[in-house]
Coordinates of C-alpha atoms in Angstrom, one line a residue:
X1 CA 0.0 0.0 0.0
X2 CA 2.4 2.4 0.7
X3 CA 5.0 1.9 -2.4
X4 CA 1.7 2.5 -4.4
X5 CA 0.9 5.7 -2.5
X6 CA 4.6 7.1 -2.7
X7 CA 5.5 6.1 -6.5
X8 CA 5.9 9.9 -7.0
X9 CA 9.0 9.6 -4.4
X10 CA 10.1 6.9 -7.0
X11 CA 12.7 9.1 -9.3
X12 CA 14.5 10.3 -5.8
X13 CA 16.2 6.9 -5.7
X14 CA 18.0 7.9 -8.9
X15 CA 18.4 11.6 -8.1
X16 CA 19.8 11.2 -4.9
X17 CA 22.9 11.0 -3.4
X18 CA 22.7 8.3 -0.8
X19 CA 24.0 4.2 -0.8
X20 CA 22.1 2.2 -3.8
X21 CA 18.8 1.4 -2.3
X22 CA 18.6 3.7 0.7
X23 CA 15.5 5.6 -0.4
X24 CA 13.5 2.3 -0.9
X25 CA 14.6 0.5 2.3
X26 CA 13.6 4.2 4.1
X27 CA 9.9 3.8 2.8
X28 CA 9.9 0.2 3.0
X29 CA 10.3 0.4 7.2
X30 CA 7.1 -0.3 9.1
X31 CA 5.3 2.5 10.2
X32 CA 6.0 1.6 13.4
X33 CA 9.7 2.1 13.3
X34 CA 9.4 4.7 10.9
X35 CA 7.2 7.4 12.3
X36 CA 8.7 7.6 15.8
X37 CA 11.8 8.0 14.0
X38 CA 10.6 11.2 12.0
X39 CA 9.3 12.7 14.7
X40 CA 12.6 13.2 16.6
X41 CA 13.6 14.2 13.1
X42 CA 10.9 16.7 13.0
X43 CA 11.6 17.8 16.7
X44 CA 15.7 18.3 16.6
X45 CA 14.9 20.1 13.4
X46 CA 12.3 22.5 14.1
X47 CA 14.0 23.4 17.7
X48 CA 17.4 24.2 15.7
X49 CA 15.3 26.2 13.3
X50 CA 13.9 28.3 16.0
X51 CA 16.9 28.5 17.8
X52 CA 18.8 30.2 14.8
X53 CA 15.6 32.3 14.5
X54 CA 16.1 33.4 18.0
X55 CA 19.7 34.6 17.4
X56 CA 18.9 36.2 14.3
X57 CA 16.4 38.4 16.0
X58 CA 18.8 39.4 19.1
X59 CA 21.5 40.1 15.7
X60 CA 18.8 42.5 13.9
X61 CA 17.7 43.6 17.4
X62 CA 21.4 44.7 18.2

């Protein structure tokens, strides 16, 4: 079901630059294992985004 749903993510194997077969073993994990893991993602991401954000206001502010 979900290789059907994501064969638009299908030319990114080619494209990318990661280890033959990465992007397919990525959306092959079970949800299960692969969710939790994107939410950390999401988390460490968005708090370093907002942390630069912060900076660069105190830098304008300054």
């Amino acid at each position: 079901m979900m290789r059907g749903a994501l064969v638009i993510f299908g030319w990114l194997s080619a494209a990318a630059v990661m280890p033959d077969g990465f992007v397919r073993r990525l959306f092959g994990l079970p949800a299960l294992v692969y969710f939790p893991v994107r939410v950390v993602m999401s988390i460490g991401i968005g708090s370093r985004a907002l942390d630069v954000a912060a900076r660069m206001k105190t830098a304008q502010a300054a």
